[in-house]
Coordinates of C-alpha atoms and ligand atoms in Angstrom, one line a residue:
Chain T
M1 CA 82.0 121.1 104.8
N2 CA 81.5 124.8 105.2
S3 CA 78.3 126.7 104.3
A4 CA 78.4 126.2 100.6
P5 CA 75.1 127.1 98.9
A6 CA 73.0 124.2 97.9
M7 CA 73.1 125.3 94.2
A8 CA 76.9 125.0 94.1
N9 CA 77.2 121.3 94.8
A10 CA 79.3 120.8 91.7
P11 CA 82.4 122.5 93.0
A12 CA 82.1 120.6 96.3
R13 CA 81.8 117.4 94.4
L14 CA 85.0 118.2 92.5
L15 CA 86.8 118.6 95.8
A16 CA 85.8 115.2 97.0
C17 CA 87.8 112.1 96.1
P18 CA 85.6 110.0 93.7
Q19 CA 86.9 106.9 95.4
C20 CA 86.5 107.6 99.1
Q21 CA 84.8 111.0 99.2
G22 CA 87.7 112.3 101.2
P23 CA 88.6 116.0 100.8
L24 CA 90.9 117.3 98.0
T25 CA 92.6 120.6 97.7
P26 CA 91.9 123.1 94.8
D27 CA 95.5 123.1 93.8
M28 CA 95.3 119.3 93.3
L29 CA 92.7 120.1 90.6
A30 CA 94.7 123.0 89.2
A31 CA 97.7 120.7 88.5
D32 CA 95.7 118.5 86.2
A33 CA 98.1 115.7 86.6
V34 CA 98.0 112.2 88.2
Q35 CA 97.7 112.7 91.9
R36 CA 97.2 110.6 95.0
C37 CA 94.2 111.1 97.2
P38 CA 95.6 112.1 100.6
T39 CA 93.0 109.9 102.4
C40 CA 92.9 106.6 100.5
A41 CA 96.1 107.0 98.4
T42 CA 94.2 106.1 95.2
E43 CA 95.8 107.4 92.0
L44 CA 93.5 110.1 90.6
R45 CA 93.2 112.4 87.7
I46 CA 90.5 115.0 87.8
A47 CA 89.9 117.1 84.7
A48 CA 87.7 120.0 85.8
F49 CA 86.0 122.4 83.5
P50 CA 84.5 125.9 83.9
A51 CA 81.0 124.5 83.6
A52 CA 81.4 123.2 87.1
L53 CA 81.7 126.7 88.5
R54 CA 78.9 128.1 86.4
P55 CA 75.7 128.7 88.5
C56 CA 72.8 126.5 87.5
V57 CA 70.4 128.3 85.1
K58 CA 66.9 128.1 86.4
G59 CA 64.0 127.6 84.0
G60 CA 61.2 130.2 84.1
F61 CA 57.7 129.5 85.4
G62 CA 56.1 131.8 82.7
D63 CA 54.9 135.4 83.3
L64 CA 51.3 136.3 83.6
I65 CA 49.6 138.3 80.9
V66 CA 49.2 141.9 81.9
E67 CA 47.9 143.6 78.7
D68 CA 45.2 142.3 76.3
T69 CA 47.4 142.8 73.3
E70 CA 49.9 140.2 74.4
S71 CA 49.6 136.7 72.9
A72 CA 49.1 133.8 75.3
C73 CA 50.8 130.4 75.6
F74 CA 49.1 127.6 73.6
H75 CA 48.9 125.4 76.7
H76 CA 48.5 128.1 79.4
A77 CA 45.8 130.7 78.5
G78 CA 46.9 133.1 81.3
K79 CA 50.6 133.1 80.6
R80 CA 52.5 135.3 78.2
A81 CA 54.1 133.7 75.1
K82 CA 57.8 134.1 75.0
S83 CA 58.7 132.0 71.9
A84 CA 57.3 129.9 69.2
C85 CA 58.0 126.2 68.8
D86 CA 60.4 125.5 65.9
G87 CA 58.5 122.3 65.1
C88 CA 54.8 123.3 65.1
G89 CA 54.9 127.1 65.5
R90 CA 52.7 127.1 68.6
F91 CA 53.3 130.0 71.1
L92 CA 55.0 128.9 74.2
C93 CA 55.5 130.4 77.7
D94 CA 58.7 130.1 79.6
L95 CA 57.5 126.9 81.3
C96 CA 56.5 125.1 78.1
D97 CA 59.6 126.2 76.1
I98 CA 62.3 123.5 75.8
R99 CA 65.5 124.9 74.5
M100 CA 67.8 122.5 72.6
Q101 CA 70.8 123.5 70.5
G102 CA 69.6 127.1 70.2
R103 CA 66.2 126.1 69.0
H104 CA 62.8 126.1 70.8
Y105 CA 60.5 123.1 71.0
C106 CA 57.3 122.2 72.7
S107 CA 57.1 119.0 74.6
S108 CA 54.9 117.1 72.1
C109 CA 57.2 118.0 69.2
L110 CA 60.2 116.8 71.1
E111 CA 58.4 113.5 72.0
H112 CA 57.4 113.1 68.4
A113 CA 60.9 113.8 67.2
A114 CA 62.4 111.3 69.7
R115 CA 60.0 108.6 68.5
F116 CA 60.3 109.2 64.7
G117 CA 63.9 110.5 64.5
S118 CA 63.1 113.8 62.8
I119 CA 65.7 115.6 64.8
P120 CA 69.1 113.8 64.3
E121 CA 70.4 114.9 67.7
L122 CA 67.5 113.1 69.4
E123 CA 67.8 109.9 67.4
S124 CA 69.4 107.4 69.8
A125 CA 68.7 103.8 68.9
Y126 CA 70.1 102.0 65.9
S127 CA 69.7 98.4 64.8
R128 CA 72.9 96.4 63.9
F129 CA 71.8 94.0 61.2
D130 CA 75.5 93.2 60.4
L131 CA 75.9 91.7 63.9
L132 CA 72.5 89.9 63.6
S133 CA 73.6 88.2 60.4
L134 CA 77.0 87.3 62.1
A135 CA 75.2 85.8 65.0
V136 CA 72.8 83.8 62.7
A137 CA 75.8 82.6 60.7
C138 CA 77.6 81.5 63.8
L139 CA 74.6 79.8 65.4
P140 CA 75.3 76.3 64.0
L141 CA 79.0 76.6 64.9
M142 CA 78.0 77.4 68.4
L143 CA 75.9 74.3 68.6
A144 CA 78.5 72.1 67.0
L145 CA 81.7 73.3 68.7
P146 CA 80.9 72.3 72.3
V147 CA 79.8 68.8 71.1
F148 CA 83.0 68.5 69.1
L149 CA 85.2 69.7 71.9
A150 CA 83.6 67.5 74.5
L151 CA 83.8 64.3 72.3
S152 CA 87.3 65.1 71.1
F153 CA 88.6 64.0 74.5
I154 CA 87.4 60.5 73.6
A155 CA 88.1 60.1 69.9
L156 CA 88.6 62.5 67.1
E157 CA 86.5 60.5 64.5
V158 CA 83.5 60.5 66.8
A159 CA 83.9 64.2 67.5
V160 CA 84.0 65.1 63.8
G161 CA 81.0 63.0 63.0
A162 CA 78.9 64.3 65.9
G163 CA 80.0 67.9 65.3
L164 CA 79.0 67.7 61.6
G165 CA 75.7 66.1 62.6
M166 CA 75.0 69.1 64.9
L167 CA 76.1 71.6 62.3
L168 CA 74.1 70.4 59.3
F169 CA 70.4 70.7 60.2
P170 CA 70.5 74.3 61.7
A171 CA 72.9 75.3 58.9
L172 CA 70.2 74.5 56.3
F173 CA 68.2 77.4 57.6
S174 CA 70.8 79.7 59.2
A175 CA 73.3 80.0 56.4
P176 CA 70.8 81.4 53.7
I177 CA 69.2 83.7 56.3
A178 CA 72.6 85.1 57.3
M179 CA 73.6 85.6 53.7
Y180 CA 70.3 87.3 53.0
L181 CA 70.6 89.6 56.0
S182 CA 74.2 90.6 55.2
I183 CA 73.3 91.5 51.6
A184 CA 69.9 93.1 52.1
Y185 CA 70.9 95.4 55.0
R186 CA 74.4 96.2 53.9
K187 CA 73.4 99.8 53.1
R188 CA 71.2 100.5 56.1
S189 CA 72.3 103.5 58.1
T190 CA 73.6 102.8 61.5
G191 CA 74.3 106.3 62.7
P192 CA 76.5 109.2 61.4
W193 CA 79.7 107.9 62.9
P194 CA 82.3 105.9 60.9
R195 CA 81.6 102.2 60.7
S196 CA 83.5 99.4 59.0
K197 CA 81.8 96.8 56.7
A198 CA 84.0 94.0 58.1
T199 CA 81.3 92.4 60.2
S200 CA 78.9 92.1 57.3
I201 CA 81.7 90.6 55.1
V202 CA 82.8 88.1 57.8
A203 CA 79.2 87.1 58.4
F204 CA 78.8 86.4 54.7
I205 CA 82.0 84.4 54.5
I206 CA 81.2 82.3 57.5
A207 CA 77.7 81.6 56.2
A208 CA 79.1 80.7 52.7
C209 CA 81.7 78.3 54.3
V210 CA 79.0 76.6 56.4
L211 CA 76.8 76.3 53.3
A212 CA 79.8 74.9 51.3
I213 CA 80.3 72.2 54.0
L214 CA 76.6 71.4 53.9
V215 CA 76.6 71.0 50.1
A216 CA 79.7 68.9 50.2
V217 CA 78.3 66.6 52.9
I218 CA 75.0 66.2 51.1
S219 CA 76.5 65.8 47.6
F220 CA 79.3 63.3 48.5
P221 CA 77.1 60.2 48.9
I222 CA 75.2 61.2 45.8
Y223 CA 78.5 61.5 43.9
L224 CA 79.5 58.1 45.2
T225 CA 76.3 56.4 44.1
L226 CA 76.4 58.0 40.7
T227 CA 80.0 56.9 40.0
R228 CA 79.3 53.4 41.1
Chain W
M1 CA 72.7 115.7 59.2
N2 CA 76.2 115.2 60.4
P3 CA 78.7 114.1 57.8
A4 CA 80.5 110.9 58.8
S5 CA 83.8 112.8 59.0
A6 CA 82.4 115.0 61.8
Y7 CA 82.9 112.2 64.3
K8 CA 86.4 111.2 65.4
R9 CA 86.9 107.9 67.2
I10 CA 88.2 108.2 70.8
P11 CA 90.4 105.4 71.9
G12 CA 88.9 102.9 74.4
R13 CA 86.6 99.8 74.3
S14 CA 84.6 98.3 77.0
R15 CA 86.3 95.0 76.1
P16 CA 89.5 94.5 74.2
N17 CA 88.8 92.8 71.0
F18 CA 91.7 92.1 68.7
G19 CA 93.6 89.0 67.7
L20 CA 92.3 85.7 69.1
L21 CA 89.9 87.4 71.4
Y22 CA 88.2 88.9 68.4
L23 CA 88.0 85.5 66.7
F24 CA 86.5 84.1 69.8
E25 CA 83.9 86.9 69.9
L26 CA 83.0 86.3 66.3
L27 CA 82.2 82.6 67.1
F28 CA 80.4 83.4 70.3
T29 CA 78.5 86.6 69.4
F30 CA 75.4 85.3 71.1
S31 CA 76.9 84.5 74.4
L32 CA 79.1 87.6 74.6
V33 CA 76.4 90.1 73.8
A34 CA 74.4 88.6 76.6
L35 CA 77.1 89.4 79.0
G36 CA 76.4 93.1 78.9
E37 CA 76.7 96.4 77.1
R38 CA 79.6 97.4 75.0
C39 CA 80.6 101.0 74.8
R40 CA 82.6 103.2 72.5
L41 CA 83.2 106.9 72.3
F42 CA 83.1 109.3 69.4
A43 CA 84.0 113.0 69.5
G44 CA 81.6 115.1 67.5
T45 CA 82.0 118.8 66.6
D46 CA 80.1 120.0 69.7
H47 CA 79.4 116.9 71.7
L48 CA 80.9 113.6 72.9
L49 CA 78.9 110.6 71.7
V50 CA 78.7 107.6 74.0
L51 CA 77.6 104.6 71.9
R52 CA 76.4 101.6 73.8
R53 CA 75.4 98.3 72.3
R54 CA 73.3 95.7 73.8
L55 CA 72.4 92.6 71.7
F56 CA 71.8 94.1 68.2
T57 CA 70.7 97.6 69.2
E58 CA 73.0 100.5 69.6
T59 CA 72.0 103.5 71.8
A60 CA 73.7 106.8 71.5
H61 CA 74.0 109.4 74.3
R62 CA 75.2 112.8 73.5
F63 CA 77.2 114.9 76.0
Y64 CA 77.6 118.5 74.8
Y65 CA 81.1 119.9 75.5
A66 CA 79.6 123.0 77.0
D67 CA 77.8 120.9 79.7
I68 CA 80.6 118.7 80.9
Q69 CA 81.7 119.7 84.4
A70 CA 84.4 117.2 85.0
I71 CA 85.9 113.9 84.0
T72 CA 87.5 111.9 86.8
V73 CA 89.8 108.9 86.4
R74 CA 90.8 106.7 89.3
R75 CA 92.9 103.7 89.4
T76 CA 91.5 100.3 90.4
S77 CA 93.2 96.9 91.0
S78 CA 91.0 94.8 88.7
A79 CA 93.9 94.3 86.3
S80 CA 96.1 92.7 88.9
L81 CA 93.3 90.5 90.1
A82 CA 92.5 89.4 86.5
S83 CA 96.2 88.7 86.0
L84 CA 96.2 86.6 89.2
L85 CA 93.1 84.7 88.1
L86 CA 94.6 84.1 84.6
L87 CA 97.9 83.0 86.0
L88 CA 96.0 80.6 88.3
L89 CA 93.9 79.2 85.4
S90 CA 96.9 78.8 83.1
A91 CA 99.0 77.1 85.8
T92 CA 96.0 74.8 86.7
S93 CA 95.3 73.8 83.1
L94 CA 99.1 73.3 82.4
A95 CA 99.4 71.2 85.5
F96 CA 96.3 69.2 84.6
M97 CA 97.7 68.6 81.1
L98 CA 101.0 67.3 82.5
I99 CA 99.6 65.3 85.4
A100 CA 96.3 63.8 84.2
P101 CA 97.4 61.6 81.3
R102 CA 99.6 59.6 83.7
F103 CA 96.7 58.5 85.9
A104 CA 93.7 58.3 83.6
P105 CA 93.0 57.2 80.1
F106 CA 93.1 60.3 78.0
S107 CA 93.1 60.8 74.3
D108 CA 95.8 62.8 72.5
V109 CA 93.2 65.4 71.3
G110 CA 92.3 66.0 74.9
V111 CA 95.9 66.9 75.7
Y112 CA 96.1 69.1 72.7
L113 CA 92.8 70.9 73.7
L114 CA 94.2 71.4 77.3
A115 CA 97.4 72.8 75.7
G116 CA 95.3 75.1 73.6
L117 CA 93.3 76.1 76.7
S118 CA 96.4 76.9 78.7
A119 CA 97.9 78.7 75.7
G120 CA 94.7 80.8 75.6
F121 CA 95.0 81.7 79.3
V122 CA 98.7 82.6 78.9
L123 CA 97.8 84.8 75.9
G124 CA 95.0 86.4 77.9
L125 CA 97.5 87.0 80.8
A126 CA 100.0 88.6 78.4
L127 CA 97.2 90.7 76.9
N128 CA 96.1 91.8 80.3
I129 CA 99.6 92.8 81.3
L130 CA 100.0 94.6 77.9
L131 CA 96.9 96.6 78.4
G132 CA 98.1 97.8 81.8
P133 CA 96.4 98.9 84.9
T134 CA 92.6 99.4 85.1
C135 CA 90.6 102.5 86.2
I136 CA 87.2 103.9 86.5
T137 CA 86.3 106.9 84.4
E138 CA 83.4 109.1 85.2
L139 CA 81.8 112.0 83.4
Y140 CA 79.9 114.7 85.3
T141 CA 77.4 117.2 84.0
A142 CA 75.1 119.4 86.1
V143 CA 72.3 116.9 86.0
H144 CA 74.0 113.7 85.1
H145 CA 76.8 111.4 86.2
E146 CA 77.9 108.7 83.8
R147 CA 80.5 106.0 84.1
L148 CA 82.4 105.5 80.8
E149 CA 83.0 101.7 80.8
C150 CA 85.1 101.9 77.6
L151 CA 87.8 103.9 79.4
S152 CA 88.6 101.2 81.9
R153 CA 92.3 101.1 81.2
W154 CA 94.5 103.7 82.8
R155 CA 96.7 104.5 79.8
T156 CA 93.7 104.5 77.3
A157 CA 91.8 106.9 79.6
Q158 CA 94.7 109.3 79.7
R159 CA 95.0 109.2 75.9
A160 CA 91.2 109.8 75.6
L161 CA 91.3 112.6 78.1
A162 CA 94.2 114.2 76.1
Q163 CA 91.9 114.2 73.1
L164 CA 88.7 115.4 74.8
Q165 CA 90.2 118.0 77.1
P166 CA 91.2 120.5 74.4
R167 CA 87.7 120.2 72.7
I168 CA 85.9 120.9 76.0
L169 CA 88.2 123.7 77.0
A170 CA 87.8 125.3 73.5
E171 CA 84.1 125.3 74.1
Q172 CA 84.2 126.6 77.7
G173 CA 87.3 128.6 78.0
P174 CA 90.2 128.0 80.4
F175 CA 89.5 126.6 83.9
D176 CA 90.4 128.8 86.8
P177 CA 90.7 126.6 90.0
S178 CA 90.8 129.7 92.2
G179 CA 87.0 129.7 91.8
L180 CA 87.0 126.5 93.9
E181 CA 88.7 128.2 96.9
P182 CA 85.4 129.2 98.7
F183 CA 84.3 125.6 98.5
A184 CA 87.5 124.0 99.9
P185 CA 87.0 122.5 103.4
E186 CA 88.5 124.7 106.2
G187 CA 91.8 123.8 107.8
P188 CA 94.4 121.3 106.5
V189 CA 92.9 118.8 104.2
L190 CA 94.8 115.9 105.7
A191 CA 93.5 116.5 109.2
A192 CA 89.9 117.0 108.0
N193 CA 87.6 114.1 108.9
H194 CA 84.7 113.7 106.6
A195 CA 83.1 110.9 108.6
P196 CA 80.4 112.7 110.6
S197 CA 80.6 110.4 113.7
G198 CA 84.4 110.3 113.9
G199 CA 86.2 112.4 116.5
P200 CA 89.1 114.7 115.6
Q201 CA 91.6 112.2 117.0
Q202 CA 90.8 109.8 114.1
A203 CA 92.3 112.1 111.6
A204 CA 94.7 109.8 109.9
A205 CA 92.3 107.0 109.1
P206 CA 88.8 108.1 108.3
G207 CA 86.0 105.8 109.1
N208 CA 87.9 103.8 111.7
S209 CA 91.4 103.5 112.9
Y210 CA 92.0 99.9 111.7
T211 CA 95.4 99.8 110.1
G212 CA 95.3 96.3 108.7
G213 CA 96.9 94.2 111.5
L214 CA 94.6 91.3 110.9
H215 CA 95.2 91.5 107.1
F216 CA 98.9 91.3 107.9
A217 CA 98.4 88.1 109.8
L218 CA 96.1 86.7 107.0
F219 CA 98.7 87.2 104.3
L220 CA 101.4 85.6 106.5
L221 CA 99.0 82.6 107.0
F222 CA 98.8 82.5 103.2
L223 CA 102.6 82.2 102.9
G224 CA 102.4 79.4 105.6
I225 CA 100.1 77.5 103.3
V226 CA 102.7 77.7 100.5
V227 CA 105.2 76.1 102.8
S228 CA 102.8 73.5 103.9
S229 CA 101.9 72.7 100.2
L230 CA 105.6 72.3 99.4
I231 CA 105.9 69.8 102.2
D232 CA 102.8 68.0 100.8
L233 CA 104.7 67.4 97.5
L234 CA 107.1 65.2 99.5
G235 CA 104.5 62.9 100.8
D236 CA 101.0 62.2 102.2
W237 CA 100.7 61.9 106.0
T238 CA 97.4 61.7 107.9
L239 CA 98.6 63.8 110.8
K240 CA 99.7 66.5 108.4
N241 CA 96.3 66.4 106.7
A242 CA 94.5 66.9 110.0
F243 CA 96.8 69.8 110.9
D244 CA 96.1 71.3 107.5
S245 CA 92.3 71.1 108.1
I246 CA 92.8 73.1 111.4
Y247 CA 95.1 75.5 109.7
Y248 CA 92.6 76.1 106.9
S249 CA 89.7 76.6 109.4
V250 CA 91.8 79.2 111.4
M251 CA 92.7 80.9 108.1
L252 CA 89.0 81.0 107.0
I253 CA 88.0 82.6 110.3
V254 CA 90.7 85.2 110.1
A255 CA 89.7 85.9 106.5
C256 CA 86.1 86.3 107.5
V257 CA 86.9 88.7 110.3
A258 CA 89.3 90.6 108.0
V259 CA 86.6 91.0 105.4
A260 CA 84.2 92.3 108.0
K261 CA 86.8 94.7 109.5
Q262 CA 87.8 96.2 106.1
R263 CA 84.3 97.5 105.4
H264 CA 84.6 100.8 107.1
S265 CA 88.4 101.2 107.0
A266 CA 90.7 103.2 104.8
L267 CA 92.5 100.1 103.4
P268 CA 93.4 100.4 99.8
N269 CA 91.1 98.8 97.2
D270 CA 93.6 96.2 96.0
V271 CA 94.1 94.8 99.5
R272 CA 90.3 94.7 100.1
A273 CA 89.7 93.0 96.8
L274 CA 92.6 90.5 97.4
T275 CA 91.1 89.6 100.8
V276 CA 87.6 88.9 99.4
F277 CA 89.1 87.0 96.4
S278 CA 91.3 84.9 98.7
L279 CA 88.4 84.2 101.0
V280 CA 86.2 82.9 98.1
A281 CA 89.2 80.9 96.7
S282 CA 90.0 79.3 100.1
V283 CA 86.4 78.3 100.7
V284 CA 86.4 76.6 97.4
L285 CA 89.8 75.0 98.0
F286 CA 88.8 74.0 101.6
E287 CA 85.7 72.3 100.2
G288 CA 87.9 70.5 97.6
V289 CA 90.4 69.3 100.2
Q290 CA 87.6 68.1 102.5
A291 CA 86.0 66.2 99.7
L292 CA 89.3 64.6 98.8
V293 CA 90.1 63.6 102.3
M294 CA 86.6 62.2 102.8
S295 CA 86.7 60.2 99.5
R296 CA 90.1 58.8 100.3
S297 CA 89.1 57.7 103.8
F298 CA 85.9 56.1 102.5
I299 CA 87.4 54.1 99.7
P300 CA 89.0 51.4 101.9
M301 CA 85.7 50.9 103.7
M302 CA 83.9 50.3 100.4
N303 CA 86.5 47.8 99.4
T304 CA 84.3 44.9 100.5
S305 CA 82.0 45.4 97.5
T306 CA 84.9 46.3 95.2
P307 CA 83.1 47.7 92.2
P308 CA 85.7 48.5 89.5
D309 CA 84.7 52.2 89.5
I310 CA 86.3 52.7 92.9
F311 CA 89.7 51.9 91.4
K312 CA 89.1 54.5 88.8
M313 CA 88.3 57.0 91.5
L314 CA 91.6 56.2 93.1
D315 CA 93.3 57.0 89.9
V316 CA 91.6 60.4 89.7
A317 CA 92.3 61.2 93.4
Q318 CA 96.1 61.4 92.9
P319 CA 96.1 64.0 90.0
L320 CA 93.4 66.0 91.8
R321 CA 95.6 66.1 95.0
L322 CA 98.6 67.2 93.0
T323 CA 96.5 69.9 91.2
T324 CA 95.2 71.2 94.5
I325 CA 98.8 71.4 95.9
Y326 CA 99.8 73.2 92.7
I327 CA 96.9 75.7 92.9
N328 CA 97.6 76.3 96.6
I329 CA 101.2 77.2 95.9
V330 CA 100.4 79.5 93.0
L331 CA 97.4 81.1 94.6
F332 CA 98.6 81.7 98.1
S333 CA 102.1 82.8 97.2
I334 CA 100.8 85.5 94.9
T335 CA 98.0 86.7 97.1
G336 CA 100.2 86.6 100.2
L337 CA 103.0 88.6 98.6
L338 CA 100.7 91.0 96.8
G339 CA 98.7 91.6 99.9
L340 CA 101.9 92.2 102.0
V341 CA 103.2 94.6 99.5
G342 CA 99.9 96.5 99.4
L343 CA 99.7 96.6 103.2
V344 CA 103.3 97.9 103.5
R345 CA 102.6 100.6 101.0
F346 CA 99.4 101.6 102.7
R347 CA 101.1 101.8 106.1
R348 CA 103.9 103.9 104.6
T349 CA 101.3 106.5 103.3
L350 CA 99.5 106.3 106.6
A351 CA 102.7 107.2 108.4
A352 CA 103.4 110.0 106.0
V353 CA 99.9 111.4 106.5
R354 CA 100.3 111.2 110.3
R355 CA 103.6 113.0 110.1
M356 CA 102.1 115.8 108.0
T357 CA 99.1 116.1 110.3
L358 CA 101.4 116.4 113.3
D359 CA 103.5 119.1 111.6
Q360 CA 100.3 121.0 110.8
E361 CA 99.1 120.7 114.4
W362 CA 102.5 121.9 115.5
D363 CA 102.3 124.9 113.2
G364 CA 98.8 125.7 114.5
N365 CA 99.8 125.5 118.1
D366 CA 102.9 127.6 117.8
P367 CA 101.4 131.1 117.9
A368 CA 99.5 130.2 121.1
H369 CA 102.6 129.8 123.1
Ligands
ZN401 ZN1 90.3 109.0 98.3
ZN402 ZN1 55.8 122.1 68.7
ZN403 ZN1 52.9 127.4 78.8

């Protein structure tokens, strides 16, 4: 590699095959089509963007206060304030200023926002109660199915009996819990992107079916004794 | 707050989930979520959202279009390996379904289940072929380098790229590759050697000059096993079994040396992966054959006590032997042929690269005369 400045490692990285790090030519990138690496013959497509050629913007260290009339950074008494935090309004020097989406934040505001989700762009973790209810609904099936499959090699009647036996006791708890979860959390926000309600509905249906089997198996002997 | 319509779904999943596979996942949510993260992409107004799910928690990563430096897609051979594995599994379960009931007591349900299993494998194979070749997609920003697992199929990655590229270019303006010229390595790219220890004479094959001769021998040995397995179908001879053991040992040694040699070579990925895969498979098979040979030679010795279980073992040995032969034929014919094809293609590109390098050297020397 020639004497490329250390700052500009992005263009150099673009000119290396992502598979074998062998060299690529700039006109291979210009073509923006499927190409073969001349070294390892791997099929490649590299979509490069102008940001790769943009020099890295260095953050400031904060200028020292020269005149008494200048306001100081909240955290650094000797440094000149350049901006105010959009969260708490404190004055910030270049070092303390964190820019995000055209706004200025101090580090404590950003940390608070990340923890409590007050800035939507910083919110990053979402709970999926629909999947949880699906998993709970399927739990007894997961216990019963392997037993059923293993025993069905021997005899079908034995397999059905043992499978039902495995199914019933956990279903007593799991089916109501799954039904409750899928109803109670059906309107819980799981992020601003489109999401289907199918998982919740499927969880409810599976739990309802398991519950129906449970009720049928319990009530059948009772029905028999009553009719006798 | 972003309205829901601000996000557009970008094609690609970390795992295909439709049809039977989706049903399977519904039933086994617990086990599948434990296998790893799932990832999906959404295109926002000013950023790309990478949504990853682990267990019941989703984590969102936002990559702003203005920050994305490059997206690279490179082909891998995982799809062909997966096809190979699925073919092997479906062939094995089918063979077992057809052979086993003749030798051992087996309920009808067992046969149906095996039929269902092999149908599942065949379906998976069809799905894998339908989804096409695999790839690795990576996204680069100035401070970050992220692999997008959901774009692991070549065609899907191209479609996703076609949707993302206009959005990123609209944010950053057109890309001018002439800005890259100062960073291009000097001299012809083909002759450039990026391995620091290599001399200029190793131009064609960076790393080392190994051109896959041993791999060629290995894949030919694989085809030899296919022939030997076909002979095995005709009968069972002790001398042939002894010869097979020696043959297997030689092949294992060759495979081990080949795996060691390919580490710093320019061999294509699919050939490397095939070699490792076949090494593992042949170790497993070798062990299986040894166990079978041992069990068969020990059964007559134990005949003095004659517990009834030994006769049952004899019944199982025959279908096991047939299954092993069947696996051998399927596995080694495919790996051998695929490997030979890969090697021939590799050597052809190598020759082309050499020719171009020679031409360039010729052009460079010309003015000196
Ligand atoms: Zn390469
Ligand atoms: Zn603040
Ligand atoms: Zn400060």
